[in-house]
PDB file of C-alpha atoms in Angstrom:
ATOM      1  CA  UNK A1287       0.000   0.000   0.000  1.00  0.00           C
ATOM      2  CA  UNK A1288       2.905   2.342   0.629  1.00  0.00           C
ATOM      3  CA  UNK A1289       4.040   2.107  -2.999  1.00  0.00           C
ATOM      4  CA  UNK A1290       0.467   2.744  -4.193  1.00  0.00           C
ATOM      5  CA  UNK A1291       0.285   5.881  -2.037  1.00  0.00           C
ATOM      6  CA  UNK A1292       3.653   7.001  -3.431  1.00  0.00           C
ATOM      7  CA  UNK A1293       2.376   6.545  -7.010  1.00  0.00           C
ATOM      8  CA  UNK A1294      -0.749   8.606  -6.214  1.00  0.00           C
ATOM      9  CA  UNK A1295       1.302  11.369  -4.555  1.00  0.00           C
ATOM     10  CA  UNK A1296       3.726  11.481  -7.477  1.00  0.00           C
ATOM     11  CA  UNK A1297       0.895  11.654 -10.020  1.00  0.00           C
ATOM     12  CA  UNK A1298      -0.723  14.493  -8.042  1.00  0.00           C
ATOM     13  CA  UNK A1299       2.633  16.261  -7.872  1.00  0.00           C
ATOM     14  CA  UNK A1300       3.289  16.077 -11.617  1.00  0.00           C
ATOM     15  CA  UNK A1301      -0.235  16.292 -13.068  1.00  0.00           C
ATOM     16  CA  UNK A1302      -2.173  18.542 -10.723  1.00  0.00           C
ATOM     17  CA  UNK A1303      -5.225  20.216 -12.329  1.00  0.00           C
ATOM     18  CA  UNK A1304      -4.130  23.716 -11.234  1.00  0.00           C
ATOM     19  CA  UNK A1305      -1.222  25.179 -13.220  1.00  0.00           C
ATOM     20  CA  UNK A1306       0.116  27.237 -10.307  1.00  0.00           C
ATOM     21  CA  UNK A1307       0.389  24.073  -8.231  1.00  0.00           C
ATOM     22  CA  UNK A1308       2.182  22.218 -11.046  1.00  0.00           C
ATOM     23  CA  UNK A1309       4.736  25.033 -11.095  1.00  0.00           C
ATOM     24  CA  UNK A1310       5.307  24.655  -7.347  1.00  0.00           C
ATOM     25  CA  UNK A1311       5.531  20.876  -7.489  1.00  0.00           C
ATOM     26  CA  UNK A1312       8.099  20.902 -10.328  1.00  0.00           C
ATOM     27  CA  UNK A1313      10.591  23.331  -8.794  1.00  0.00           C
ATOM     28  CA  UNK A1314      14.106  21.994  -9.279  1.00  0.00           C
ATOM     29  CA  UNK A1315      15.395  24.047  -6.340  1.00  0.00           C
ATOM     30  CA  UNK A1316      13.112  21.955  -4.063  1.00  0.00           C
ATOM     31  CA  UNK A1317      13.284  18.578  -5.846  1.00  0.00           C
ATOM     32  CA  UNK A1318      16.596  18.659  -7.661  1.00  0.00           C
ATOM     33  CA  UNK A1319      17.253  17.928 -11.334  1.00  0.00           C
ATOM     34  CA  UNK A1320      14.633  15.144 -11.463  1.00  0.00           C
ATOM     35  CA  UNK A1321      11.722  17.476 -10.660  1.00  0.00           C
ATOM     36  CA  UNK A1322      10.021  16.738 -14.031  1.00  0.00           C
ATOM     37  CA  UNK A1323      10.501  12.961 -13.792  1.00  0.00           C
ATOM     38  CA  UNK A1324       7.852  10.546 -12.518  1.00  0.00           C
ATOM     39  CA  UNK A1325       9.548   8.756  -9.622  1.00  0.00           C
ATOM     40  CA  UNK A1326       7.308   7.299  -6.878  1.00  0.00           C
ATOM     41  CA  UNK A1327      10.398   6.199  -4.942  1.00  0.00           C
ATOM     42  CA  UNK A1328      11.231   9.829  -4.129  1.00  0.00           C
ATOM     43  CA  UNK A1329       8.468   9.648  -1.499  1.00  0.00           C
ATOM     44  CA  UNK A1330      10.374   7.003   0.465  1.00  0.00           C
ATOM     45  CA  UNK A1331      12.836   9.701   1.561  1.00  0.00           C
ATOM     46  CA  UNK A1332      11.322  13.055   0.607  1.00  0.00           C
ATOM     47  CA  UNK A1333       9.019  14.487   3.262  1.00  0.00           C
ATOM     48  CA  UNK A1334       8.083  17.952   1.989  1.00  0.00           C
ATOM     49  CA  UNK A1335       7.293  20.749   4.439  1.00  0.00           C
ATOM     50  CA  UNK A1336       3.598  21.649   4.717  1.00  0.00           C
ATOM     51  CA  UNK A1337       3.432  24.254   1.927  1.00  0.00           C
ATOM     52  CA  UNK A1338       5.782  22.555  -0.594  1.00  0.00           C
ATOM     53  CA  UNK A1339       3.308  19.819  -1.563  1.00  0.00           C
ATOM     54  CA  UNK A1340      -0.318  20.922  -1.635  1.00  0.00           C
ATOM     55  CA  UNK A1341      -2.387  18.666  -3.897  1.00  0.00           C
ATOM     56  CA  UNK A1342      -5.569  19.467  -1.949  1.00  0.00           C
ATOM     57  CA  UNK A1343      -4.558  22.885  -0.573  1.00  0.00           C
ATOM     58  CA  UNK A1344      -4.100  23.557   3.164  1.00  0.00           C
ATOM     59  CA  UNK A1345      -5.643  25.640   5.884  1.00  0.00           C
ATOM     60  CA  UNK A1346      -9.268  26.788   5.807  1.00  0.00           C
ATOM     61  CA  UNK A1347      -9.573  26.085   2.051  1.00  0.00           C
ATOM     62  CA  UNK A1348      -8.443  22.449   2.194  1.00  0.00           C
ATOM     63  CA  UNK A1349     -10.467  20.067   0.025  1.00  0.00           C
ATOM     64  CA  UNK A1350     -13.120  18.327   2.100  1.00  0.00           C
ATOM     65  CA  UNK A1351     -13.180  15.346  -0.244  1.00  0.00           C
ATOM     66  CA  UNK A1352      -9.418  14.698  -0.249  1.00  0.00           C
ATOM     67  CA  UNK A1353      -9.541  11.471   1.767  1.00  0.00           C
ATOM     68  CA  UNK A1354     -12.437  10.077  -0.253  1.00  0.00           C
ATOM     69  CA  UNK A1355     -10.761  11.057  -3.524  1.00  0.00           C
ATOM     70  CA  UNK A1356      -7.480   9.391  -2.602  1.00  0.00           C
ATOM     71  CA  UNK A1357      -9.277   6.279  -1.366  1.00  0.00           C
ATOM     72  CA  UNK A1358     -11.351   6.072  -4.562  1.00  0.00           C
ATOM     73  CA  UNK A1359      -8.264   6.478  -6.756  1.00  0.00           C
ATOM     74  CA  UNK A1360      -6.359   3.841  -4.790  1.00  0.00           C
ATOM     75  CA  UNK A1361      -9.274   1.404  -4.927  1.00  0.00           C
ATOM     76  CA  UNK A1362      -9.701   1.892  -8.691  1.00  0.00           C
ATOM     77  CA  UNK A1363      -5.995   1.315  -9.356  1.00  0.00           C
ATOM     78  CA  UNK A1364      -5.918  -1.804  -7.186  1.00  0.00           C
ATOM     79  CA  UNK A1365      -8.961  -3.254  -8.999  1.00  0.00           C
ATOM     80  CA  UNK A1366      -7.375  -2.554 -12.406  1.00  0.00           C
ATOM     81  CA  UNK A1367      -4.125  -4.228 -11.329  1.00  0.00           C
ATOM     82  CA  UNK A1368      -6.009  -7.212  -9.920  1.00  0.00           C
ATOM     83  CA  UNK A1369      -7.762  -7.808 -13.232  1.00  0.00           C
ATOM     84  CA  UNK A1370      -5.023  -6.965 -15.724  1.00  0.00           C
ATOM     85  CA  UNK A1371      -1.428  -8.050 -16.054  1.00  0.00           C
ATOM     86  CA  UNK A1372      -0.241  -4.837 -17.682  1.00  0.00           C
ATOM     87  CA  UNK A1373      -1.050  -1.569 -19.388  1.00  0.00           C
ATOM     88  CA  UNK A1374       0.564  -0.826 -22.751  1.00  0.00           C
ATOM     89  CA  UNK A1375       0.691   2.527 -24.506  1.00  0.00           C
ATOM     90  CA  UNK A1376      -0.937   2.245 -27.933  1.00  0.00           C
ATOM     91  CA  UNK A1377      -0.521   5.847 -29.009  1.00  0.00           C
ATOM     92  CA  UNK A1378      -1.292   9.497 -28.579  1.00  0.00           C
ATOM     93  CA  UNK A1379      -3.798  11.713 -30.377  1.00  0.00           C
ATOM     94  CA  UNK A1380      -7.318  11.422 -31.702  1.00  0.00           C
ATOM     95  CA  UNK A1381      -6.778   8.114 -33.510  1.00  0.00           C
ATOM     96  CA  UNK A1382      -4.003   6.825 -31.284  1.00  0.00           C
ATOM     97  CA  UNK A1383      -1.426   7.518 -33.994  1.00  0.00           C
ATOM     98  CA  UNK A1384       2.250   7.326 -32.987  1.00  0.00           C
ATOM     99  CA  UNK A1385       3.813   7.938 -36.391  1.00  0.00           C
ATOM    100  CA  UNK A1386       6.292  10.571 -37.476  1.00  0.00           C
ATOM    101  CA  UNK A1387       6.163  13.784 -35.494  1.00  0.00           C
ATOM    102  CA  UNK A1388       5.097  12.069 -32.269  1.00  0.00           C
ATOM    103  CA  UNK A1389       7.886  11.524 -29.769  1.00  0.00           C
ATOM    104  CA  UNK A1390       5.798   9.627 -27.219  1.00  0.00           C
ATOM    105  CA  UNK A1391       6.196  12.372 -24.619  1.00  0.00           C
ATOM    106  CA  UNK A1392       3.096  13.444 -22.717  1.00  0.00           C
ATOM    107  CA  UNK A1393       2.364  17.142 -22.864  1.00  0.00           C
ATOM    108  CA  UNK A1394       0.107  19.190 -20.633  1.00  0.00           C
ATOM    109  CA  UNK A1395      -2.484  21.575 -22.061  1.00  0.00           C
ATOM    110  CA  UNK A1396      -3.178  24.655 -19.949  1.00  0.00           C
ATOM    111  CA  UNK A1397      -6.629  26.203 -20.065  1.00  0.00           C
ATOM    112  CA  UNK A1398      -8.834  27.005 -17.062  1.00  0.00           C
ATOM    113  CA  UNK A1399      -7.305  23.850 -15.612  1.00  0.00           C
ATOM    114  CA  UNK A1400      -4.653  21.481 -16.852  1.00  0.00           C
ATOM    115  CA  UNK A1401      -5.090  18.250 -18.802  1.00  0.00           C
ATOM    116  CA  UNK A1402      -3.162  16.078 -21.175  1.00  0.00           C
ATOM    117  CA  UNK A1403      -2.779  17.835 -24.530  1.00  0.00           C
ATOM    118  CA  UNK A1404      -3.554  14.678 -26.510  1.00  0.00           C
ATOM    119  CA  UNK A1405      -5.674  11.601 -25.951  1.00  0.00           C
ATOM    120  CA  UNK A1406      -3.715   8.700 -24.490  1.00  0.00           C
ATOM    121  CA  UNK A1407      -4.665   5.294 -25.910  1.00  0.00           C
ATOM    122  CA  UNK A1408      -3.747   2.211 -23.901  1.00  0.00           C
ATOM    123  CA  UNK A1409      -4.422  -1.502 -24.021  1.00  0.00           C
ATOM    124  CA  UNK A1410      -5.166  -3.409 -20.816  1.00  0.00           C
ATOM    125  CA  UNK A1411      -3.453  -6.791 -21.003  1.00  0.00           C
ATOM    126  CA  UNK A1412      -5.480  -9.594 -19.430  1.00  0.00           C
ATOM    127  CA  UNK A1413      -3.362 -12.027 -17.439  1.00  0.00           C
ATOM    128  CA  UNK A1414      -3.805 -15.782 -17.637  1.00  0.00           C
ATOM    129  CA  UNK A1415      -5.482 -17.187 -14.529  1.00  0.00           C
TER     130      UNK A1415
END
């Protein structure tokens, strides 16, 4: 469960829906040169001070649904991993095309909130039971 929590924290750090929070969570002066890299193991040692990691805000404006949201995300991931042996990237874009001009890197689109700039197509690989 600890690794699952680390994966959730790292995903919230890198892909937060608020752009200003993404900027805070990707500061190389706080996280070093790997600030833009997905690394759940960083949470084994890194214990950020209160206002350096704020996926659900803090103080009087803290998200009331934070515990439920994290529980729901953890439960969903566990159920997916119980049913499937793996997840494979098929492609990016409207038709899942990965041809010339696509480098396979995920990009973030910034509007009123943040989201992936292209659709991400995956295949869930069913394991033999």
